[in-house]
Coordinates of C-alpha atoms in Angstrom, one line a residue:
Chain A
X16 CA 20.9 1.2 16.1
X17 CA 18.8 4.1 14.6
X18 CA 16.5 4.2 12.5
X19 CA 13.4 6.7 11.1
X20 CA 10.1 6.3 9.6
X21 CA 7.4 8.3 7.6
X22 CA 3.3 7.2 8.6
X23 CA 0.9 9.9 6.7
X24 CA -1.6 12.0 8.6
X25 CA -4.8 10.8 7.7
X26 CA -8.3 12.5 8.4
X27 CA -11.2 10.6 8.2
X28 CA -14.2 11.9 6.5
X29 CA -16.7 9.6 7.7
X30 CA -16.7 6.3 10.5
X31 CA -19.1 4.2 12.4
X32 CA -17.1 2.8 15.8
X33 CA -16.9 -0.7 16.1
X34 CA -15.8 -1.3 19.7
X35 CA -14.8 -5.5 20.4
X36 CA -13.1 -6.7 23.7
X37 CA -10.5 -8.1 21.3
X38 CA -8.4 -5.1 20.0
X39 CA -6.9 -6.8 17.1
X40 CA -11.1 -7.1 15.9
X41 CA -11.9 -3.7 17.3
X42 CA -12.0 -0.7 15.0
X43 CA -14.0 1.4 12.4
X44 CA -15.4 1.3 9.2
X45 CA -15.2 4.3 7.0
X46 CA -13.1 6.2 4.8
X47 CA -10.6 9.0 5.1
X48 CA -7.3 10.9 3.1
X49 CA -3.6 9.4 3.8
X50 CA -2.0 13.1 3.7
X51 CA 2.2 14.4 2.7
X52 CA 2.4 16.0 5.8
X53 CA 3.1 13.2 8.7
X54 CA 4.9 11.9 11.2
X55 CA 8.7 11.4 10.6
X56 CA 10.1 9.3 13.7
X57 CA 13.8 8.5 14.9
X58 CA 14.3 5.5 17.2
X59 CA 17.1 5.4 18.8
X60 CA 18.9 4.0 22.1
X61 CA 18.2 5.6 25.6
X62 CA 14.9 7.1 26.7
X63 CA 12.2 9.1 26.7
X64 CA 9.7 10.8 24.1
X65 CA 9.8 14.4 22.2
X66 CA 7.4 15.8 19.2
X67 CA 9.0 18.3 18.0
X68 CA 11.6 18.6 20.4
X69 CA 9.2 19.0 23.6
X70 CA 9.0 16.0 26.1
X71 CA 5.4 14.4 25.5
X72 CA 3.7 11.3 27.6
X73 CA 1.8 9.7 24.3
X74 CA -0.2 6.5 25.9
X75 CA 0.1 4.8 21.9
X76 CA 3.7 5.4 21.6
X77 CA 4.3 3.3 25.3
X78 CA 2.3 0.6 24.6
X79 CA 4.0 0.1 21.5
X80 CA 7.3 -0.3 23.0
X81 CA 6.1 -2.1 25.4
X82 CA 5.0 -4.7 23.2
X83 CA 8.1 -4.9 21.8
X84 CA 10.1 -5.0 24.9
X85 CA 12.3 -2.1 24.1
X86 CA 13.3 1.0 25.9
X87 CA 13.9 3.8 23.7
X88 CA 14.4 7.1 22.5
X89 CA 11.8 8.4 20.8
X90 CA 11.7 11.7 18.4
X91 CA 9.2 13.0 16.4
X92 CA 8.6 15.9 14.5
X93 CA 5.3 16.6 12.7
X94 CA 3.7 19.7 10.9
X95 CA 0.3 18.9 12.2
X96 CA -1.0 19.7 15.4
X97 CA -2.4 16.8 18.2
X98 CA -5.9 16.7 18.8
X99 CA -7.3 17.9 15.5
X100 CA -8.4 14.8 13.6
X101 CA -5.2 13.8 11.9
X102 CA -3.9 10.9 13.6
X103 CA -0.7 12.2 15.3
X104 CA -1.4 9.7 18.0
X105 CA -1.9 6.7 15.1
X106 CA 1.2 8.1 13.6
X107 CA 3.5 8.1 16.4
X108 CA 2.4 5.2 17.4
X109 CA 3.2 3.1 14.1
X110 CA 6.4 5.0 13.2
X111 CA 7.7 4.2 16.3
X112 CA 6.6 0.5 16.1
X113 CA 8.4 0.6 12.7
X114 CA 11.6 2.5 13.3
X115 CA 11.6 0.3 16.5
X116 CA 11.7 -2.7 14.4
X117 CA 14.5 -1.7 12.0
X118 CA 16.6 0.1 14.7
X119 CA 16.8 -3.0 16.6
X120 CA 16.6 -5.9 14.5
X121 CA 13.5 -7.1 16.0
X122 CA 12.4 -8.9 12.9
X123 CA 8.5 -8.2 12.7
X124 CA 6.2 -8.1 9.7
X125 CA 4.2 -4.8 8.1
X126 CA 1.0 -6.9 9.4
X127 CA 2.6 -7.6 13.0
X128 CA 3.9 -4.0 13.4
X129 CA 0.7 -2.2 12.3
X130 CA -1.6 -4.7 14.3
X131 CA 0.4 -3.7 17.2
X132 CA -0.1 0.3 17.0
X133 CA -3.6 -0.8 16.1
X134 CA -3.9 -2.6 19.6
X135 CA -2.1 0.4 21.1
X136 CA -4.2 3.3 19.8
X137 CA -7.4 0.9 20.6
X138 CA -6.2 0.0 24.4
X139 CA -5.5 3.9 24.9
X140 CA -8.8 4.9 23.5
X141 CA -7.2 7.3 21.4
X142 CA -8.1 6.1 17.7
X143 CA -10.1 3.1 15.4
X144 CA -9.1 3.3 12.9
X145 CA -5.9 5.6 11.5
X146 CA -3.5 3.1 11.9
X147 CA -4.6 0.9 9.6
X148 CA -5.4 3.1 7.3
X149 CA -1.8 5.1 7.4
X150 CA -0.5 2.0 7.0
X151 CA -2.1 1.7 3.5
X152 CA -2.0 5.2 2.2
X153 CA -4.0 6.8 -0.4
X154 CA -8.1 7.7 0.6
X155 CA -8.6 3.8 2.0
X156 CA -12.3 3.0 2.3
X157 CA -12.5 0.2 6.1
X158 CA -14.4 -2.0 4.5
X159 CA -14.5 -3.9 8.0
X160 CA -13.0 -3.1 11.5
X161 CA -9.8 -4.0 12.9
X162 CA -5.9 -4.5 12.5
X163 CA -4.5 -6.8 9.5
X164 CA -5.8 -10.4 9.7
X165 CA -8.7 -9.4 10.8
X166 CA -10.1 -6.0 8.9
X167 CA -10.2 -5.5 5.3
X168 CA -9.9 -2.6 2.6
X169 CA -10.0 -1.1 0.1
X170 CA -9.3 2.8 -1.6
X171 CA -10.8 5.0 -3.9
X172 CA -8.1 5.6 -6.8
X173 CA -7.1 9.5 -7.3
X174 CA -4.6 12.4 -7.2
X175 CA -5.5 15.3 -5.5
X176 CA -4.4 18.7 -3.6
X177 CA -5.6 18.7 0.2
X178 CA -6.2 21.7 1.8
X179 CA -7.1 21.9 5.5
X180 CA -7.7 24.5 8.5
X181 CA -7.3 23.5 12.4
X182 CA -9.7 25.5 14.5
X183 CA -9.2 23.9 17.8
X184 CA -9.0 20.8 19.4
X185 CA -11.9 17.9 20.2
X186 CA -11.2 14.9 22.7
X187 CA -11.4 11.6 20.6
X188 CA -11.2 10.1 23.8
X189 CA -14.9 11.7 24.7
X190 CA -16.6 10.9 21.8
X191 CA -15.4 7.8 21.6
X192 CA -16.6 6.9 25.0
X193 CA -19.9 8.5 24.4
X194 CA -22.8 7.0 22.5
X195 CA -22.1 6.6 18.9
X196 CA -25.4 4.9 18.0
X197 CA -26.4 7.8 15.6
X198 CA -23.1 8.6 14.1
X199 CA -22.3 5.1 13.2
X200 CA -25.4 4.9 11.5
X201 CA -24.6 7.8 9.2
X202 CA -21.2 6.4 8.8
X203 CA -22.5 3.4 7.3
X204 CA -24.5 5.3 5.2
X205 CA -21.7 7.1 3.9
X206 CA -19.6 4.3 3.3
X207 CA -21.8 2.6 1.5
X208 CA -22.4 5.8 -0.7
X209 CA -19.1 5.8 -1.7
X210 CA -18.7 1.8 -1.9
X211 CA -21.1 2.1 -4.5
X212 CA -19.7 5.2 -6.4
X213 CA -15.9 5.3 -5.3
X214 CA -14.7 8.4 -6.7
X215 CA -12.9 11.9 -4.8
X216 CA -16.5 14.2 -5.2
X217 CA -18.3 11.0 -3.9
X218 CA -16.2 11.0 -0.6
X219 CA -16.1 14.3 -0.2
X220 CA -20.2 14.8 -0.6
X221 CA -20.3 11.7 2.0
X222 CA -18.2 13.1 4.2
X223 CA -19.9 16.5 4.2
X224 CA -23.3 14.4 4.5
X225 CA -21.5 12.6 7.6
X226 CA -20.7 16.0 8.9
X227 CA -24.2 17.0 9.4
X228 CA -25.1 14.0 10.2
X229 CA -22.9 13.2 13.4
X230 CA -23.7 16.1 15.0
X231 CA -20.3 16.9 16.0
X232 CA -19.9 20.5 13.8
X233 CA -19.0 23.5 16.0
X234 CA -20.1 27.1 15.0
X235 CA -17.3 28.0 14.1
X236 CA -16.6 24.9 11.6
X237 CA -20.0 25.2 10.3
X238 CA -19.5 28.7 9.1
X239 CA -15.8 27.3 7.0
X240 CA -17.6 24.6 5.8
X241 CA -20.6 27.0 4.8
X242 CA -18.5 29.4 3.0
X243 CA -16.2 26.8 1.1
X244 CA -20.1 25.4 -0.2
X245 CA -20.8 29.4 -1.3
X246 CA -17.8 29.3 -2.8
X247 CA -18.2 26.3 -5.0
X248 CA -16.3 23.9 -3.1
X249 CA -17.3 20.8 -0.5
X250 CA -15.0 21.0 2.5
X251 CA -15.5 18.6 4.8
X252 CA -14.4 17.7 9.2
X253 CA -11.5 15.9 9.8
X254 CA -13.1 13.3 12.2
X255 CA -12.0 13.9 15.0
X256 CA -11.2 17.4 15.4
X257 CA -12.3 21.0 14.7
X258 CA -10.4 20.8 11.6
X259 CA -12.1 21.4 7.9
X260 CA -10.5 20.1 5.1
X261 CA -11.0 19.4 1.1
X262 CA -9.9 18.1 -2.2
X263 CA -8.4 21.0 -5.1
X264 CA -8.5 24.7 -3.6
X265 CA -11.7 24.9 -1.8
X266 CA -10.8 26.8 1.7
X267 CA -8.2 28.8 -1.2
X268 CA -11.3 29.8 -3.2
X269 CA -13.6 31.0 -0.1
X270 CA -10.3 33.6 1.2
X271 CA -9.5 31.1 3.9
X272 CA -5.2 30.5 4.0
X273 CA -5.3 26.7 4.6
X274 CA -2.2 24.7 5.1
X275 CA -1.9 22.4 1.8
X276 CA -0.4 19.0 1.0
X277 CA -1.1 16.3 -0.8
X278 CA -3.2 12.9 -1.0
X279 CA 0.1 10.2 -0.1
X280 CA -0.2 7.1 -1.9
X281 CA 2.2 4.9 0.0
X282 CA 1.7 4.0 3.2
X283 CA 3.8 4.4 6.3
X284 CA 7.5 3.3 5.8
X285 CA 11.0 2.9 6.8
X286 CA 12.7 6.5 5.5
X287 CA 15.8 5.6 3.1
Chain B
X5 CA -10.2 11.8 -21.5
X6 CA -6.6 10.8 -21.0
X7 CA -4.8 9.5 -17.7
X8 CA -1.9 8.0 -16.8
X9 CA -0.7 5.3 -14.1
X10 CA 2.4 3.5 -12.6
X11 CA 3.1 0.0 -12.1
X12 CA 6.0 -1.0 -10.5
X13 CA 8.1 -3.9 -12.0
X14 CA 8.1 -7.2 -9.8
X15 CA 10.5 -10.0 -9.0
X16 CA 8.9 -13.0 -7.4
X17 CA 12.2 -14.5 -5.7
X18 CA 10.0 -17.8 -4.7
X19 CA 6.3 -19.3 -5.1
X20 CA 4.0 -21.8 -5.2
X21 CA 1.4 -22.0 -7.8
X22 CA -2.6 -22.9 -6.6
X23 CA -4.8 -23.0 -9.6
X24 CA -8.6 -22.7 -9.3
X25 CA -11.5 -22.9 -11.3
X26 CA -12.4 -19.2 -10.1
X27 CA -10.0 -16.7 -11.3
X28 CA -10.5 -14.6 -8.5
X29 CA -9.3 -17.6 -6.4
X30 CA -6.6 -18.9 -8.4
X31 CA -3.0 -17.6 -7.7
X32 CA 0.3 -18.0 -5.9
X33 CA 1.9 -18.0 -2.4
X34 CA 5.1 -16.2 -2.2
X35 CA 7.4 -13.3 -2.1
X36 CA 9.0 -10.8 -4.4
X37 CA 10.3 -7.4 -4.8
X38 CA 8.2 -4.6 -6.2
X39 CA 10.7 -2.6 -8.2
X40 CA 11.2 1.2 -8.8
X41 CA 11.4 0.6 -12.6
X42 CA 7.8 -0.1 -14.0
X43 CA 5.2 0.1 -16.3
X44 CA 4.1 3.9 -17.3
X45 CA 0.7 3.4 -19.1
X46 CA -1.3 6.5 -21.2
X47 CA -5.4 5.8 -22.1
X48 CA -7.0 7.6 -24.1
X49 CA -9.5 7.1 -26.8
X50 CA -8.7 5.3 -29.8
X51 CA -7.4 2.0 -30.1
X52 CA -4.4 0.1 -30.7
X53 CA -1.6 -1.0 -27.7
X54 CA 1.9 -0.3 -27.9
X55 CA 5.3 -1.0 -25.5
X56 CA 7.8 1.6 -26.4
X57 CA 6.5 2.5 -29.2
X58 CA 6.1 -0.6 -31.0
X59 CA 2.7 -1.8 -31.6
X60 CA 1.9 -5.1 -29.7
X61 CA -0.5 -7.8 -28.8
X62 CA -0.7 -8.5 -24.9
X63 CA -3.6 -10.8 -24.1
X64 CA -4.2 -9.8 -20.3
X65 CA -4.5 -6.1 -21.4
X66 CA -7.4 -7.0 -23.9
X67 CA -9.0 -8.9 -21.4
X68 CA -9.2 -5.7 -19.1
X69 CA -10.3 -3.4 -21.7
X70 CA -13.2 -6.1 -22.6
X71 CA -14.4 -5.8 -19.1
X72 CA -14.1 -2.9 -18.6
X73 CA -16.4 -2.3 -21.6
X74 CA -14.1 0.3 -23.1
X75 CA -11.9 0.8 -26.5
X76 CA -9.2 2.5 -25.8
X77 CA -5.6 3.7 -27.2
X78 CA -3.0 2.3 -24.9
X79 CA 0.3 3.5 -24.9
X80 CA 2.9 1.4 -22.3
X81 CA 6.4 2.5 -22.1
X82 CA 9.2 0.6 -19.7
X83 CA 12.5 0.1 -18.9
X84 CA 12.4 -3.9 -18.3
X85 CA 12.5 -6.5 -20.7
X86 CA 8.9 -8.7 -21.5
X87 CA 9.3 -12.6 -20.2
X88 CA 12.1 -12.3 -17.9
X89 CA 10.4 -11.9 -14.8
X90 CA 9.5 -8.3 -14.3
X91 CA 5.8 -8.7 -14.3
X92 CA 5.9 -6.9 -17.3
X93 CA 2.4 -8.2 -18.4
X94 CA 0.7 -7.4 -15.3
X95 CA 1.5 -4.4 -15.0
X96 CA 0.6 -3.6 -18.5
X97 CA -3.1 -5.0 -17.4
X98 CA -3.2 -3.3 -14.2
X99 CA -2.0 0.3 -15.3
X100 CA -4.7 -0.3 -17.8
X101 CA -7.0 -0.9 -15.8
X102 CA -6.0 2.0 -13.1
X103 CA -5.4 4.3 -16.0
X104 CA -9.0 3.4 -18.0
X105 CA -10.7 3.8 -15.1
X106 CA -9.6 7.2 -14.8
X107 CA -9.6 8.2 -18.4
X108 CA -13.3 7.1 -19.1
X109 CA -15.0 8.0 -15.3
X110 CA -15.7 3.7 -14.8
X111 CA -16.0 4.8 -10.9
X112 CA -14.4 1.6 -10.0
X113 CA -12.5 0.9 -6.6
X114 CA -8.5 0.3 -6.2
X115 CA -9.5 -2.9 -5.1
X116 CA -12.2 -3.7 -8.1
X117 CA -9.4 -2.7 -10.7
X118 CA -6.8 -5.0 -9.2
X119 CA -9.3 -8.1 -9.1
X120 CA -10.1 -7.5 -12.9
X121 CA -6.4 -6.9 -13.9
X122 CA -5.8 -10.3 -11.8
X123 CA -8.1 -12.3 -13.3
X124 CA -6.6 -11.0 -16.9
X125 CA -3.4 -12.6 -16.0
X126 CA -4.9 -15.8 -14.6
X127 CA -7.4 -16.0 -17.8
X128 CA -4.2 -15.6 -20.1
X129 CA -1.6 -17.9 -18.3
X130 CA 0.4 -15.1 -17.8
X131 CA 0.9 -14.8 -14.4
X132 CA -0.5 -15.7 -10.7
X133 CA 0.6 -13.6 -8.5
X134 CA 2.6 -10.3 -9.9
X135 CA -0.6 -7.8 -10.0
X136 CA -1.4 -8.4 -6.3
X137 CA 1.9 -7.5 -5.3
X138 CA 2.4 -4.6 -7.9
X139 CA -0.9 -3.3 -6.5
X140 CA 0.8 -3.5 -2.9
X141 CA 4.6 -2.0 -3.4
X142 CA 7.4 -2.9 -1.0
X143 CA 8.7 -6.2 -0.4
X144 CA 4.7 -8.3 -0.6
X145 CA 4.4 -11.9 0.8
X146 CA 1.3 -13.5 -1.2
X147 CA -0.2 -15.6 1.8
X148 CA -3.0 -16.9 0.7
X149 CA -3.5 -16.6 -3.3
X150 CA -6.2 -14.5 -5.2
X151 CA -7.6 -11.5 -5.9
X152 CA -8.3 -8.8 -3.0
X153 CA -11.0 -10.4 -0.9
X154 CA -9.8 -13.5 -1.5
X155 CA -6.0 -13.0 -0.8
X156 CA -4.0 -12.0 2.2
X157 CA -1.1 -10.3 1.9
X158 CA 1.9 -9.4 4.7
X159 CA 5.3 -7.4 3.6
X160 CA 9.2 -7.1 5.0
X161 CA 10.2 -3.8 6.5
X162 CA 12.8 -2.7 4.8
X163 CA 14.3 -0.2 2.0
X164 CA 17.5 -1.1 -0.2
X165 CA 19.0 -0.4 -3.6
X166 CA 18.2 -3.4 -6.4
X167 CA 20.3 -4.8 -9.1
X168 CA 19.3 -7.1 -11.9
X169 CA 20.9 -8.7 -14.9
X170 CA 18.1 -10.0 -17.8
X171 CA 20.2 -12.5 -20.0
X172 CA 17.0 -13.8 -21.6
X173 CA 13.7 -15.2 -21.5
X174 CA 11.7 -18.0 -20.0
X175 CA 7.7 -18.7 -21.1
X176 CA 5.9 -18.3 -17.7
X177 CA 2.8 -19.6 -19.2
X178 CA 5.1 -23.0 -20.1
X179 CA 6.5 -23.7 -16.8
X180 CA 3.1 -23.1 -15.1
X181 CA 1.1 -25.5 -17.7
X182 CA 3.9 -28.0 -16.8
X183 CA 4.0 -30.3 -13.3
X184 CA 4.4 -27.6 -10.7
X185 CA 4.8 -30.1 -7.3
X186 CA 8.2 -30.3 -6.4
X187 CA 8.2 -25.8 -6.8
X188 CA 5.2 -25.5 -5.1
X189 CA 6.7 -27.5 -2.0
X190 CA 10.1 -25.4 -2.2
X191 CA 7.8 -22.5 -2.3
X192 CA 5.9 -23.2 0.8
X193 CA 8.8 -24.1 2.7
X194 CA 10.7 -20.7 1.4
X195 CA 7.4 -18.8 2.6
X196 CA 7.2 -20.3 6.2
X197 CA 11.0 -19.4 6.4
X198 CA 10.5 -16.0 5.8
X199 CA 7.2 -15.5 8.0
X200 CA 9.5 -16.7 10.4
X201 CA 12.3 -14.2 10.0
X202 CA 10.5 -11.4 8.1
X203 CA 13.7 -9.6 6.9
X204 CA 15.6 -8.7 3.7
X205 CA 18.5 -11.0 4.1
X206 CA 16.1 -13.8 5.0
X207 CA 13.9 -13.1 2.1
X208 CA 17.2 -13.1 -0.4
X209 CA 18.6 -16.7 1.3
X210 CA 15.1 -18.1 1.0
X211 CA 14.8 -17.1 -2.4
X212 CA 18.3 -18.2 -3.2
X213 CA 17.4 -21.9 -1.6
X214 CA 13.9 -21.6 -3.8
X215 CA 15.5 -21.3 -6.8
X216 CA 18.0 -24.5 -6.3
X217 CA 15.0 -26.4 -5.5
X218 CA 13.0 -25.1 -8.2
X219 CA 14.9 -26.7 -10.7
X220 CA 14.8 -24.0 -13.1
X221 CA 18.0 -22.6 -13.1
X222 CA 20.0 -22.5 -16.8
X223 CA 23.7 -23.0 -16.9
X224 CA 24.4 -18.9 -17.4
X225 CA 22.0 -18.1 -14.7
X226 CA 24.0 -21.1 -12.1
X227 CA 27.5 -19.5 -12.9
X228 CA 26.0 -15.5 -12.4
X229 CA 24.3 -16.7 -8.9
X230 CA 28.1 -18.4 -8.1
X231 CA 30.0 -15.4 -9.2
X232 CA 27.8 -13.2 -6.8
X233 CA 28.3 -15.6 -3.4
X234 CA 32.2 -15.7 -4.4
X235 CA 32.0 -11.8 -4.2
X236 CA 30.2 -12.2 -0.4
X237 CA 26.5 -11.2 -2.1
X238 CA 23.3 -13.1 -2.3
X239 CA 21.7 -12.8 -5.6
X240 CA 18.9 -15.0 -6.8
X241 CA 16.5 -15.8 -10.1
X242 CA 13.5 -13.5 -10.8
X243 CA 10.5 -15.8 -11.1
X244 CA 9.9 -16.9 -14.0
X245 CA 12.6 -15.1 -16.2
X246 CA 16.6 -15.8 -17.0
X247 CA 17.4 -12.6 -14.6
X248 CA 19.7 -12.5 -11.9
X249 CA 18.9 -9.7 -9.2
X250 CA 20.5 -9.2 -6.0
X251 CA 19.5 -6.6 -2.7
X252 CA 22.7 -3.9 -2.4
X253 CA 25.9 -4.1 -4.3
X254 CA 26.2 -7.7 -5.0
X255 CA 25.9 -8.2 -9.0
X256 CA 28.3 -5.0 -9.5
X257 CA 30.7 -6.3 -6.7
X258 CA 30.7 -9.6 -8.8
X259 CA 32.4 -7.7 -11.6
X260 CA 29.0 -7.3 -13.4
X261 CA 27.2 -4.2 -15.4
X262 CA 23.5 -4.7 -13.7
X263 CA 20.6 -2.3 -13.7
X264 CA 19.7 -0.5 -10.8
X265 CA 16.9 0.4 -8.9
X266 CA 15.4 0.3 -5.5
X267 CA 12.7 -1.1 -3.7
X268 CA 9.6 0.7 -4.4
X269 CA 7.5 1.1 -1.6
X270 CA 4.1 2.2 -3.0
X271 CA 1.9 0.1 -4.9
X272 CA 0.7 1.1 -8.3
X273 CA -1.2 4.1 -8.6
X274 CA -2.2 7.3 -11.1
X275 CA 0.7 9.4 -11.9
X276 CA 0.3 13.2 -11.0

């Protein structure tokens, strides 16, 4: 009657927002980094939610058990921080849905259980398109919007260090309700960029392409990303928060003390 | 100008077989179990394959090379035995495929790779279904057959140690040139069971029922599978090989010397 699961961060490089009354066919295309540091959640009897040991209201993570029918107890501990553009939200959501499932024999598919943090993080307005991306692992490419079934995808093969620096925080929640006209234009750009060429430098030159191009940079993120370019590198926003990140040693190289993990090629899983 | 991928072995526990005149079409229904013991394949230039040291001819692995337009040395080394229902030959052609396309700079997609390491093993009668699933990890349910963009794909939570016992070989590319009705009908009803129910024991009991009805079974094989349910296990035949392999304890609690392993949850990928 326990049971824990792994889900990657993941930061998206580049998007365009897909928004669809149906939540299983709303979603994103674009392409992003499954990352080593995650979410690890424990699901266990009894109630209430904690990341890293602190009570937390998480709209995703209720909706998920919801679905399910379960009440819970929730805990999850992460490295990252909320609100920076690496899917915490996504993360909790789906490692709940699939520590939920094992913990209490509820006998769901990969497919059922990621479509239903899909719908989750969708119906909260917190996220597009993480989800089914942590699911996969790896640097997925959404080749079309929405939870399994309905969306498709595919990855650009590679290995690589990932370095990143969170400055602050940004609201997915605003943007998102904002109009996205111009950035999902660019994001389609971008992904077919790296559709065409899918290799590491092409993401990360779409994604810094994207950055410009969404006009979502800060000052502040403008002068990292600036400096990592002087230095050699192409560092990148983690879409969507004030967080720059790259591929290799990039914020290293330009004096910067970024954390640093690693692309994750599985996706999110039961822990042994 | 070198690179190196992994391919996790596969055990198909049940299947049905749907040819088509399009290779990217063609394929299998089913499920299996992608195994932490696989396929570790070296590029680099040159020419010339070997498995362990030996030099060898395996046709889906020239058929990948050809288009990928590239001559290369390939160097395969494994644990599992050839034609006993590891996959052995598709993950030969898709850790070339992953591993050339790395070595030479093709700029080809995860998902491009797998399509041309599929159609290999459909071109060569070697196999339908094993490189989708290798490409996937975990426990994969083929649901609709082909390459990506043409087949679905859903997988059983779950994590678990693996045994097997090889005690010799079946032709794969015999039993599928022969009538394949009555096994294709066992395998749709094993699949349906275990969308049902997605869970390891189900998947083992389906797979257990597929191979009864598959009509495949040799003498040695019959009395192994026997030995395990007298022990209190569920062990079953890997698809298409003389192997026995069994979720848990079962073959060793039956008094036997198995190999062990575990369920590998990521797909195939380039080694670090």
């Amino acid at each position: 009657m326990e049971a824990t699961a792994f889900v990657p961060g993941h930061v998206t490089g580049f998007f365009s927002a897909h928004p669809h009354e149906d939540p299983n066919r709303a979603g994103s295309r674009g392409g992003g980094v499954a990352l080593s540091h995650g979410v690890e959640t424990t699901v266990r009897e009894g109630s209430g939610l904690t990341l890293d040991g602190e009570a937390i209201a998480v709209g995703p993570v209720e909706r998920v058990l919801d679905a399910l029918g379960v009440e819970a107890r929730v805990a999850c501990e992460t490295p990252l921080p909320l609100g920076s553009g690496f899917g915490v939200s996504g993360a909790m959501a789906l490692g709940t849905a699939l520590a939920a499932n094992a913990a209490f024999g509820l006998a769901r598919s990969e497919n059922d259980l990621t479509a239903l943090a899909h719908r989750a993080e969708v119906e909260s307005g917190t996220g597009l398109g993480d989800v089914v991306a942590q699911a996969r692992g790896g640097v997925p490419l959404r080749l079309e919007p929405g939870a399994p079934g309905h969306g498709a995808m595919d990855g650009v093969p590679g290995r690589s260090r990932v370095e990143y620096l969170a400055l602050g925080e940004l609201s997915t929640e605003d943007v998102l309700a904002g109009d996205t006209d111009a950035l999902s234009a660019a994001g389609e750009r971008a992904l077919a960029t790296v559709r065409e060429t899918p290799t590491l430098p092409a993401f990360m030159d779409a994604s810094r392409a994207f950055a410009d191009g969404a006009g979502l940079l800060t000052d502040d993120l403008r002068d990292v990303l600036d400096a990592v370019a002087e230095a050699g590198g192409t560092a990148s926003m983690a879409m969507l928060g004030e967080t720059a990140f790259c591929l290799g040693t990039g914020l290293s190289d330009a004096g910067y003390d970024p954390a640093v993990c690693r692309i994750h090629p599985p996706g999110a899983g039961l822990s042994d």
